Coordinates of C-alpha atoms in Angstrom, one line a residue:
M1 CA 141.5 32.5 115.8
H2 CA 143.0 35.4 113.8
N3 CA 143.5 35.1 110.1
D4 CA 146.9 35.8 108.6
G5 CA 146.2 39.5 107.8
N6 CA 145.1 40.1 111.4
Q7 CA 148.1 38.3 112.8
T8 CA 150.4 40.4 110.6
L9 CA 148.7 43.6 111.8
L10 CA 149.1 42.5 115.5
Q11 CA 152.8 41.8 114.9
Q12 CA 153.3 45.2 113.3
L13 CA 151.5 47.0 116.2
E14 CA 153.8 45.1 118.6
Q15 CA 156.8 46.2 116.7
V16 CA 155.7 49.9 117.0
L17 CA 154.5 49.8 120.6
G18 CA 156.0 46.7 122.3
A19 CA 154.0 43.6 123.1
D20 CA 152.9 44.9 126.5
R21 CA 151.1 47.9 124.8
V22 CA 149.0 45.7 122.5
I23 CA 146.1 43.8 124.2
A24 CA 144.3 41.4 121.9
D25 CA 142.8 39.1 124.5
P26 CA 139.1 40.0 124.7
E27 CA 139.0 39.2 128.4
R28 CA 141.8 41.6 129.2
N29 CA 140.6 44.5 126.9
E30 CA 136.9 44.3 127.6
H31 CA 137.0 47.4 129.9
Y32 CA 138.1 49.5 126.9
R33 CA 135.5 48.0 124.5
K34 CA 132.5 48.9 126.8
G35 CA 130.9 52.3 127.0
F36 CA 130.8 54.3 130.3
R37 CA 127.0 53.8 130.6
S38 CA 126.1 51.3 127.8
G39 CA 127.3 49.8 124.5
E40 CA 130.1 47.4 123.6
G41 CA 131.6 45.7 120.6
D42 CA 134.4 43.6 119.2
A43 CA 138.0 44.8 118.4
L44 CA 141.1 43.0 117.1
A45 CA 143.1 44.8 119.8
V46 CA 143.3 47.7 122.2
V47 CA 146.6 49.5 122.0
F48 CA 148.3 52.1 124.2
P49 CA 150.8 54.4 122.5
E50 CA 152.9 56.5 124.9
K51 CA 154.4 59.0 122.5
L52 CA 152.8 61.1 119.7
L53 CA 155.2 59.6 117.1
Q54 CA 154.1 56.1 118.2
L55 CA 150.4 57.2 117.7
W56 CA 151.3 58.4 114.2
Q57 CA 153.1 55.1 113.4
T58 CA 150.2 53.1 114.9
L59 CA 147.7 55.0 112.6
Q60 CA 149.9 54.3 109.6
V61 CA 150.1 50.6 110.3
C62 CA 146.3 50.4 110.7
V63 CA 145.6 52.5 107.6
D64 CA 148.0 50.3 105.5
A65 CA 146.3 47.2 106.8
G66 CA 142.8 48.6 105.9
A67 CA 141.7 48.4 109.6
G68 CA 139.0 50.5 111.2
I69 CA 140.3 52.9 113.9
I70 CA 138.5 54.1 117.1
L71 CA 140.3 56.7 119.2
Q72 CA 139.5 56.8 122.9
A73 CA 140.8 58.7 125.9
A74 CA 139.0 58.3 129.3
N75 CA 135.9 56.7 127.7
T76 CA 133.5 58.7 129.8
G77 CA 131.0 59.5 127.0
L78 CA 127.4 58.7 127.7
T79 CA 126.3 57.8 124.1
E80 CA 128.7 54.9 123.3
G81 CA 130.8 57.2 121.1
S82 CA 134.3 56.0 121.9
T83 CA 133.9 52.2 121.8
P84 CA 133.0 49.7 119.1
S85 CA 129.3 48.9 118.6
G86 CA 128.5 45.3 117.9
S87 CA 130.4 42.9 115.7
D88 CA 129.1 43.7 112.2
Y89 CA 132.1 45.6 110.9
D90 CA 133.5 44.6 107.5
R91 CA 137.2 44.7 108.7
P92 CA 139.2 44.4 111.9
L93 CA 138.9 47.3 114.4
V94 CA 141.8 48.7 116.5
V95 CA 140.9 50.8 119.6
I96 CA 143.7 53.3 120.3
N97 CA 143.7 54.6 123.9
T98 CA 145.5 57.9 124.1
L99 CA 145.6 58.6 127.9
K100 CA 149.3 58.1 128.2
M101 CA 150.0 61.2 126.0
N102 CA 148.8 63.7 128.5
A103 CA 151.0 66.7 128.4
I104 CA 149.6 70.3 128.6
H105 CA 151.7 73.2 127.4
L106 CA 151.0 76.8 128.6
L107 CA 151.0 79.7 126.1
D108 CA 151.2 83.4 127.1
G109 CA 151.4 82.8 130.8
G110 CA 148.5 80.4 130.7
K111 CA 146.0 82.5 128.7
Q112 CA 146.0 79.7 126.3
V113 CA 147.0 76.0 126.4
V114 CA 148.0 73.3 124.0
A115 CA 146.6 70.0 125.2
L116 CA 147.6 66.5 123.9
P117 CA 145.0 63.8 123.3
G118 CA 145.2 62.2 126.8
A119 CA 145.2 65.4 128.9
T120 CA 142.3 65.6 131.3
L121 CA 140.2 68.5 132.4
H122 CA 141.1 67.7 135.9
S123 CA 144.9 68.0 135.2
L124 CA 144.2 71.3 133.4
E125 CA 142.2 72.7 136.4
K126 CA 145.1 71.8 138.6
L127 CA 147.7 73.4 136.3
L128 CA 145.7 76.7 135.9
T129 CA 144.6 77.2 139.6
P130 CA 147.9 78.8 140.7
L131 CA 147.7 81.1 137.7
K132 CA 144.1 82.3 138.7
R133 CA 142.8 80.9 135.4
A134 CA 140.1 78.3 134.7
P135 CA 139.4 75.9 131.8
H136 CA 136.3 75.9 129.6
S137 CA 134.5 73.3 131.7
E138 CA 134.5 72.8 135.5
I139 CA 132.9 70.4 138.0
G140 CA 131.2 67.6 136.1
S141 CA 133.3 66.1 133.4
S142 CA 136.5 66.8 135.3
C143 CA 135.3 64.7 138.2
I144 CA 135.2 61.5 136.2
G145 CA 138.5 62.2 134.4
A146 CA 137.1 63.3 131.0
S147 CA 139.7 64.3 128.4
I148 CA 140.1 67.8 127.0
V149 CA 140.2 66.6 123.4
G150 CA 137.2 64.3 124.0
G151 CA 135.2 67.4 125.0
I152 CA 136.3 69.2 121.8
A153 CA 135.6 66.2 119.6
N154 CA 132.1 65.9 121.0
N155 CA 131.2 69.7 121.1
S156 CA 130.4 69.0 124.8
G157 CA 128.2 71.5 126.6
G158 CA 128.9 72.4 130.2
A159 CA 127.3 74.4 132.9
L160 CA 129.2 77.7 132.3
C161 CA 126.9 79.9 130.3
Q162 CA 129.5 82.5 129.4
R163 CA 131.6 80.0 127.6
G164 CA 129.4 77.9 125.4
P165 CA 130.2 74.5 124.0
A166 CA 133.8 73.2 124.0
Y167 CA 135.2 74.6 120.7
T168 CA 138.4 75.5 118.9
E169 CA 139.5 76.1 115.4
L170 CA 143.2 75.5 116.3
A171 CA 144.2 71.8 116.2
L172 CA 146.8 69.4 114.9
Y173 CA 145.2 66.2 113.6
A174 CA 145.6 63.3 111.2
R175 CA 143.0 62.3 108.6
V176 CA 142.8 59.7 105.8
D177 CA 142.1 61.5 102.5
E178 CA 140.1 60.3 99.4
S179 CA 142.9 58.2 98.1
G180 CA 143.4 56.4 101.4
Q181 CA 146.6 58.3 102.4
L182 CA 147.2 59.4 106.0
Q183 CA 147.8 63.1 106.2
L184 CA 149.1 65.2 109.2
I185 CA 147.5 68.6 109.3
N186 CA 148.9 71.4 111.5
H187 CA 146.3 74.1 112.2
L188 CA 147.5 75.0 115.7
G189 CA 148.9 78.3 114.5
I190 CA 152.3 77.1 115.8
D191 CA 155.4 76.4 113.7
L192 CA 156.6 72.9 114.7
G193 CA 158.8 72.0 111.8
K194 CA 158.3 70.2 108.4
S195 CA 158.4 66.4 108.7
S196 CA 155.8 64.4 110.7
E197 CA 158.6 63.2 113.1
E198 CA 159.9 66.8 113.7
I199 CA 156.3 68.2 114.2
L200 CA 155.2 65.5 116.6
T201 CA 158.5 65.5 118.6
N202 CA 158.5 69.3 119.0
L203 CA 154.8 69.2 119.9
E204 CA 155.4 66.6 122.6
R205 CA 158.3 68.5 124.1
G206 CA 156.6 71.9 123.8
T207 CA 159.4 73.2 121.5
F208 CA 157.4 75.8 119.6
L209 CA 159.5 77.4 116.9
Q210 CA 157.1 80.3 116.3
I211 CA 153.5 81.2 117.3
V212 CA 151.8 82.3 114.1
E213 CA 148.2 83.4 113.3
A214 CA 146.2 80.8 111.5
N215 CA 143.5 82.4 109.4
H216 CA 140.0 81.1 109.0
T217 CA 138.5 81.0 105.5
S218 CA 136.6 84.2 106.3
N219 CA 140.0 86.0 107.1
R220 CA 139.3 86.5 110.7
P221 CA 141.7 84.9 113.2
R222 CA 140.8 81.4 114.2
M223 CA 139.0 81.1 117.6
A224 CA 140.3 79.0 120.5
S225 CA 136.9 79.1 122.2
D226 CA 133.3 80.0 121.3
R227 CA 133.7 83.8 121.8
E228 CA 130.3 84.4 120.2
Y229 CA 128.3 82.5 122.7
V230 CA 127.6 85.3 125.2
E231 CA 125.8 87.3 122.4
R232 CA 124.0 84.1 121.3
I233 CA 122.7 83.1 124.7
R234 CA 121.5 86.6 125.4
D235 CA 119.3 86.5 122.2
V236 CA 116.3 85.2 124.0
D237 CA 113.9 85.8 121.1
A238 CA 115.7 83.5 118.6
D239 CA 113.7 80.4 117.6
T240 CA 116.8 78.1 117.6
P241 CA 118.7 76.6 120.5
A242 CA 121.7 78.3 122.0
R243 CA 123.7 75.2 121.5
F244 CA 123.5 71.6 120.5
N245 CA 126.0 69.0 119.2
A246 CA 125.1 69.0 115.6
D247 CA 125.0 72.8 115.2
P248 CA 126.7 73.4 111.8
R249 CA 128.1 76.6 113.1
R250 CA 130.3 74.7 115.5
L251 CA 131.4 71.7 113.3
F252 CA 135.0 72.6 112.3
E253 CA 137.8 70.1 111.8
A254 CA 138.6 68.7 115.3
S255 CA 135.6 70.4 116.9
G256 CA 132.6 68.1 116.7
C257 CA 134.6 65.5 114.8
A258 CA 133.3 62.6 117.0
G259 CA 136.5 60.7 116.4
K260 CA 136.4 61.0 112.6
V261 CA 140.0 62.3 112.7
A262 CA 142.8 61.5 115.0
V263 CA 143.5 64.6 117.1
F264 CA 147.1 65.1 118.3
A265 CA 146.6 68.4 120.1
V266 CA 144.1 71.3 120.5
R267 CA 144.8 74.9 121.4
L268 CA 142.3 76.5 123.8
D269 CA 141.6 79.7 125.6
T270 CA 141.5 79.8 129.4
F271 CA 139.6 82.2 131.5
P272 CA 140.4 84.5 134.5
T273 CA 139.1 83.2 137.8
P274 CA 136.5 85.6 139.4
T275 CA 137.7 87.2 142.7
H276 CA 134.2 86.8 144.3
I277 CA 131.3 84.5 143.6
Q278 CA 127.8 84.7 145.1
T279 CA 125.4 81.8 144.7
F280 CA 121.6 82.4 144.8
Y281 CA 119.1 79.6 145.5
I282 CA 115.7 80.1 143.9
G283 CA 112.4 78.3 144.2
S284 CA 108.9 78.5 142.7
N285 CA 105.9 76.3 141.9
D286 CA 105.1 78.1 138.7
P287 CA 107.0 77.2 135.5
N288 CA 106.0 80.5 133.9
V289 CA 107.8 82.4 136.7
F290 CA 111.0 80.4 135.8
A291 CA 110.5 81.2 132.1
R292 CA 110.3 84.9 132.9
L293 CA 113.3 84.5 135.3
R294 CA 115.4 83.0 132.6
R295 CA 114.6 85.8 130.1
G296 CA 115.3 88.5 132.7
L297 CA 118.6 87.0 133.9
L298 CA 119.9 86.7 130.4
S299 CA 118.7 90.0 128.9
E300 CA 118.3 92.5 131.8
L301 CA 121.6 92.2 133.8
P302 CA 124.8 94.1 133.0
Q303 CA 126.8 90.9 133.4
L304 CA 125.7 87.3 132.5
P305 CA 125.5 84.8 135.3
V306 CA 128.3 82.3 135.6
L307 CA 125.8 79.4 135.6
G308 CA 122.1 78.6 136.2
E309 CA 121.5 75.0 137.2
Y310 CA 118.0 73.5 137.5
L311 CA 116.6 70.7 139.6
H312 CA 113.0 69.5 139.7
K313 CA 111.7 68.5 143.2
D314 CA 111.5 64.8 142.1
M315 CA 115.1 64.9 141.0
F316 CA 116.0 66.7 144.2
D317 CA 114.5 63.9 146.2
L318 CA 116.0 61.0 144.2
A319 CA 119.5 62.7 144.4
A320 CA 119.1 63.2 148.1
E321 CA 118.6 59.5 148.6
Y322 CA 120.4 57.8 145.7
G323 CA 123.3 60.3 145.3
K324 CA 124.1 60.6 149.0
D325 CA 127.2 58.3 149.0
S326 CA 128.5 60.0 145.9
F327 CA 128.0 63.4 147.6
Y328 CA 130.0 62.2 150.6
T329 CA 132.7 60.6 148.5
I330 CA 133.4 63.7 146.5
E331 CA 133.1 65.9 149.6
K332 CA 135.5 63.8 151.7
L333 CA 138.0 62.6 149.0
G334 CA 137.9 65.8 146.9
T335 CA 137.7 66.0 143.1
R336 CA 141.4 65.2 142.7
R337 CA 140.9 61.5 143.6
M338 CA 137.6 61.0 141.8
P339 CA 138.8 59.9 138.4
A340 CA 140.9 57.1 140.0
F341 CA 137.9 56.2 142.2
F342 CA 135.5 55.9 139.2
S343 CA 138.1 53.9 137.2
L344 CA 138.6 51.5 140.1
K345 CA 134.9 51.1 140.6
G346 CA 134.4 50.4 136.9
R347 CA 137.0 47.6 136.9
L348 CA 135.5 46.1 140.1
D349 CA 132.0 46.2 138.5
A350 CA 133.3 44.4 135.4
W351 CA 134.9 41.7 137.5
L352 CA 131.7 41.2 139.7
E353 CA 129.5 41.0 136.6
K354 CA 131.4 37.9 135.4
R355 CA 130.7 36.1 138.7
A356 CA 127.3 34.5 137.9
F357 CA 126.8 33.4 141.5
L358 CA 126.8 37.0 142.8
P359 CA 123.7 39.2 142.6
R360 CA 123.5 41.9 139.8
F361 CA 124.7 45.4 140.5
L362 CA 126.3 44.3 143.8
S363 CA 128.5 47.3 144.3
E364 CA 125.6 49.8 143.7
R365 CA 123.5 47.9 146.2
V366 CA 126.2 47.8 148.8
L367 CA 126.9 51.5 148.4
Q368 CA 123.2 52.3 148.6
A369 CA 122.8 50.3 151.8
L370 CA 125.8 52.1 153.4
S371 CA 124.4 55.5 152.4
K372 CA 121.4 54.9 154.7
V373 CA 123.5 55.2 157.8
L374 CA 125.1 58.5 156.7
P375 CA 123.7 61.7 158.4
Q376 CA 121.6 64.3 156.6
H377 CA 124.0 66.1 154.2
L378 CA 121.8 68.9 152.8
P379 CA 121.6 72.4 154.4
K380 CA 118.4 73.4 156.3
R381 CA 117.4 76.2 153.9
M382 CA 117.6 73.9 150.8
L383 CA 115.4 71.3 152.6
E384 CA 112.9 74.1 153.5
Y385 CA 112.7 75.1 149.8
R386 CA 112.3 71.5 148.8
S387 CA 109.2 71.2 151.0
K388 CA 107.8 74.5 149.5
Y389 CA 108.7 74.5 145.8
Q390 CA 108.6 72.2 142.7
H391 CA 111.2 74.0 140.8
H392 CA 114.8 74.8 142.0
L393 CA 117.5 77.0 140.4
I394 CA 121.1 77.6 141.5
V395 CA 122.4 80.9 140.0
K396 CA 126.0 82.0 140.4
M397 CA 127.2 85.5 139.9
A398 CA 130.7 86.9 139.8
D399 CA 132.4 90.2 141.0
D400 CA 130.6 93.3 139.6
G401 CA 127.6 91.2 138.6
I402 CA 126.7 90.2 142.2
A403 CA 125.0 93.4 143.5
P404 CA 122.9 94.1 140.4
A405 CA 121.7 90.5 140.3
Q406 CA 120.7 90.5 144.0
E407 CA 118.8 93.8 143.4
W408 CA 117.2 92.4 140.2
L409 CA 116.0 89.2 142.0
R410 CA 114.6 91.2 144.9
G411 CA 112.6 93.3 142.5
F412 CA 111.5 90.3 140.4
F413 CA 110.0 88.5 143.3
Q414 CA 108.3 91.6 144.7
R415 CA 106.0 91.7 141.6
P416 CA 102.7 89.9 142.4
E417 CA 102.8 87.6 139.3
N418 CA 106.1 86.1 140.3
S419 CA 105.4 83.7 143.1
G420 CA 108.5 82.1 144.7
A421 CA 111.5 83.3 146.6
F422 CA 115.3 83.3 146.7
F423 CA 118.1 83.4 149.2
A424 CA 121.9 84.3 149.0
C425 CA 123.8 81.1 150.0
N426 CA 126.7 81.1 152.4
D427 CA 129.8 79.3 151.3
E428 CA 128.7 75.9 152.7
E429 CA 125.2 76.2 151.1
A430 CA 126.7 77.2 147.8
R431 CA 129.2 74.2 147.8
K432 CA 126.5 71.7 148.8
A433 CA 123.9 73.0 146.4
M434 CA 126.3 72.5 143.4
L435 CA 127.4 69.1 144.7
H436 CA 123.8 68.0 145.1
R437 CA 123.1 69.1 141.5
F438 CA 126.2 67.3 140.3
V439 CA 125.4 63.9 141.9
S440 CA 121.8 64.1 140.5
A441 CA 123.3 63.0 137.2
G442 CA 124.0 59.5 138.6
A443 CA 121.1 59.1 140.9
A444 CA 118.7 57.7 138.3
M445 CA 121.3 55.1 137.3
R446 CA 121.7 54.1 140.9
Y447 CA 117.9 53.8 141.5
Q448 CA 117.5 51.7 138.4
S449 CA 120.4 49.4 139.4
V450 CA 119.1 48.9 142.9
H451 CA 115.5 48.4 141.8
F452 CA 116.1 46.5 138.6
R453 CA 113.7 43.7 139.5
E454 CA 110.8 46.1 140.0
V455 CA 111.5 48.7 137.2
G456 CA 112.4 48.7 133.5
E457 CA 115.2 50.4 131.7
L458 CA 116.6 53.9 132.2
L459 CA 116.1 56.2 129.2
P460 CA 118.3 59.3 129.4
L461 CA 117.8 62.2 127.0
D462 CA 119.6 65.5 126.8
I463 CA 117.8 68.1 124.8
A464 CA 118.1 71.7 123.7
L465 CA 115.0 73.9 123.6
R466 CA 114.7 77.0 121.4
R467 CA 116.0 80.2 123.0
N468 CA 112.5 81.8 122.8
D469 CA 110.7 78.7 124.1
Q470 CA 108.7 79.7 127.2
D471 CA 106.9 76.4 127.5
W472 CA 110.0 74.6 128.9
E473 CA 108.2 72.2 131.3
E474 CA 107.4 68.9 129.5
Q475 CA 103.8 67.8 129.1
L476 CA 103.6 64.1 128.2
P477 CA 100.5 62.4 126.7
P478 CA 98.9 59.7 128.9
E479 CA 100.0 56.9 126.5
I480 CA 103.7 57.8 127.3
D481 CA 103.2 58.9 130.9
E482 CA 101.6 55.6 131.9
Q483 CA 104.8 53.7 130.9
L484 CA 107.0 55.7 133.2
E485 CA 107.9 55.0 136.8
Y486 CA 109.8 58.3 137.2
R487 CA 110.3 61.5 135.2
L488 CA 113.4 63.2 136.4
Y489 CA 114.4 66.7 135.1
Y490 CA 117.6 68.7 135.7
G491 CA 119.9 70.8 133.5
H492 CA 121.6 74.0 132.4
F493 CA 118.5 76.2 132.7
L494 CA 119.9 79.5 131.2
C495 CA 121.1 77.6 128.0
N496 CA 117.6 76.0 127.9
V497 CA 119.4 72.6 127.9
F498 CA 117.8 69.8 129.9
H499 CA 118.7 66.3 131.0
Q500 CA 115.6 64.2 131.2
D501 CA 116.0 60.8 132.8
Y502 CA 113.0 58.4 132.5
I503 CA 112.8 55.2 134.6
L504 CA 110.4 53.0 132.7
K505 CA 107.9 50.6 134.1
K506 CA 109.0 46.9 134.0
D507 CA 106.9 46.0 131.0
A508 CA 107.6 49.1 128.9
D509 CA 109.3 48.9 125.5
P510 CA 112.3 51.2 125.8
N511 CA 112.7 51.6 122.0
A512 CA 109.0 52.4 121.4
V513 CA 109.0 54.9 124.3
K514 CA 112.2 56.6 123.1
Q515 CA 110.8 57.0 119.5
A516 CA 107.6 58.5 120.9
M517 CA 109.6 60.9 123.1
L518 CA 111.8 62.0 120.2
A519 CA 108.8 62.5 117.9
L520 CA 107.4 64.9 120.6
L521 CA 110.7 66.7 120.9
D522 CA 110.7 67.1 117.1
Q523 CA 107.3 68.7 117.3
R524 CA 108.5 71.2 119.9
G525 CA 111.5 72.3 117.7
A526 CA 114.0 70.8 120.2
R527 CA 117.4 69.5 119.2
Y528 CA 119.0 66.4 120.6
P529 CA 121.5 65.3 121.8
A530 CA 122.3 68.7 123.3
E531 CA 125.8 68.0 124.7
H532 CA 126.7 64.3 124.6
N533 CA 126.9 63.9 120.8
V534 CA 125.2 61.3 118.7
G535 CA 127.5 58.3 119.6
H536 CA 125.9 55.1 118.5
M537 CA 122.6 56.0 120.0
Y538 CA 121.3 58.8 117.7
H539 CA 121.0 59.4 114.0
A540 CA 123.4 62.2 112.9
P541 CA 121.4 64.9 111.1
E542 CA 122.3 65.6 107.5
A543 CA 124.7 68.5 108.0
Q544 CA 126.6 66.5 110.7
R545 CA 126.6 63.3 108.5
L546 CA 128.1 65.3 105.6
F547 CA 130.7 66.9 108.0
F548 CA 131.7 63.3 109.1
E549 CA 132.1 62.2 105.4
Q550 CA 134.1 65.3 104.5
L551 CA 136.5 64.7 107.4
D552 CA 136.8 60.9 106.8
P553 CA 135.9 60.1 103.2
T554 CA 137.0 56.5 103.4
N555 CA 135.1 55.8 106.7
T556 CA 138.3 54.7 108.4
F557 CA 137.7 56.4 111.8
N558 CA 134.9 55.5 114.2
P559 CA 132.8 53.8 111.5
G560 CA 129.1 53.7 112.2
I561 CA 129.0 56.8 114.4
G562 CA 125.7 58.6 114.4
K563 CA 124.0 55.4 113.0
T564 CA 125.9 55.9 109.7
D565 CA 127.2 53.1 107.5
K566 CA 130.0 51.0 109.0
L567 CA 131.4 49.9 105.7
R568 CA 134.7 51.0 104.3
R569 CA 134.3 53.6 101.5
C570 CA 136.6 53.5 98.4
C571 CA 136.6 57.1 97.1
S572 CA 139.1 56.9 94.3
C573 CA 138.3 53.4 93.0
G574 CA 138.1 53.5 89.2

């Protein structure tokens, strides 16, 4: 039963949005209150504005009522960062889903874009392809319908080592100031008018009165991507990571905000599409060879690789068996249909979960059973390398970088200390190698779901090692190792960023194992999370916590993120 204040807030939200855009029934809005992988909590309502002006009015109603606000687009985050967490908030929460506001405006023939809060990476790829341009991130987040603004808000990583984390200093956003007033801040570098109504209406329509330079405090033009990343990743002797979510260098207004402001638009660079791409597949049994390989590829080539994606043999095997149906689904349906497919599957799973008479993880088990009748999907040369080598690396080079890289790799493996080999992929091998690497991200989840009776929980970590760290292969002490059924490693090797999925034994304590793992990572000088942000699963480091407080002094937006306080702050009381 809602109290009078809550009832009034619901009525005001319905006046702004219409009754069909405000869902207060917990049964009907559960999908939006649950994280993509884990986490859920209570909310007074989930609302769906369709216009930017409606979003602004919704924010105003919530701020006036003293409600907490959580902004959400596709809800594809892996650390519970775009949903409520539990029920211990000190005020009602309203979840605002922004997916309906999905326009993308091109600037300068597509060299830059202005993206509204619900615009997805997939729609941006589609828009840019005819222009021979590409967005910051490619296959991965785009497949599951991740939003552009979500990537910026989370300083998301990505496979493309020439582009760095998702980043911009050009954004239009709303914040609640120290006195509890809602402010609209236009740092897009675009004149959109004076009043909130005029600014938001012009932004939605793409009526840009004038493009102006917005200056950073250091008097250099504001960046619309991390233009300094190429220089940073090449610095292989530095004792800090190339990138991680809480890097103070890349916490700026909307970038890294983790939902502590309401972002209405971001302005981003796009990138020319290469004319030619050559993929190389590399194998070795010696981690030291891969350490030398990484340093050489980053520091000795005239042009940086496009990407360098790593798979350990155990992950290769698990993905080959438990990612097979996903591989075929993406290959046959194409990435265009994948966001809708994942959304439909998520709703079906939620419906099945409520049927107590059905077995747990029914859809996962059915899909896994079906995958057993599918034919072998991996190319012969990849399977041969699987039987020979523990460590696998997919390296892509573009245009003028291809020939020097091939020559360099040939020379590298001719040296006696560098055991291993490589081959240049044909188009089919290149496509299938990348797709196999992509589906590996869900293979551990599938295995744990199918075998939930025999194994314990899945513990996923994403970590950033220091750029000069040669000892990249993890060595676990026996007291941790004996609690693990599987250790699965994959990642963005050239950035020294790894995804480490651990499937625990049935009787293992996941919290104790996680704390022991994190203590080991602290000793190694690693930073975590590397690219999925703190969400409700990690403590925000001090610099990040202070950044959140500066953005949102009253703790109105996404309260409790980074395991911070969930309570409302009164900054100008007394």
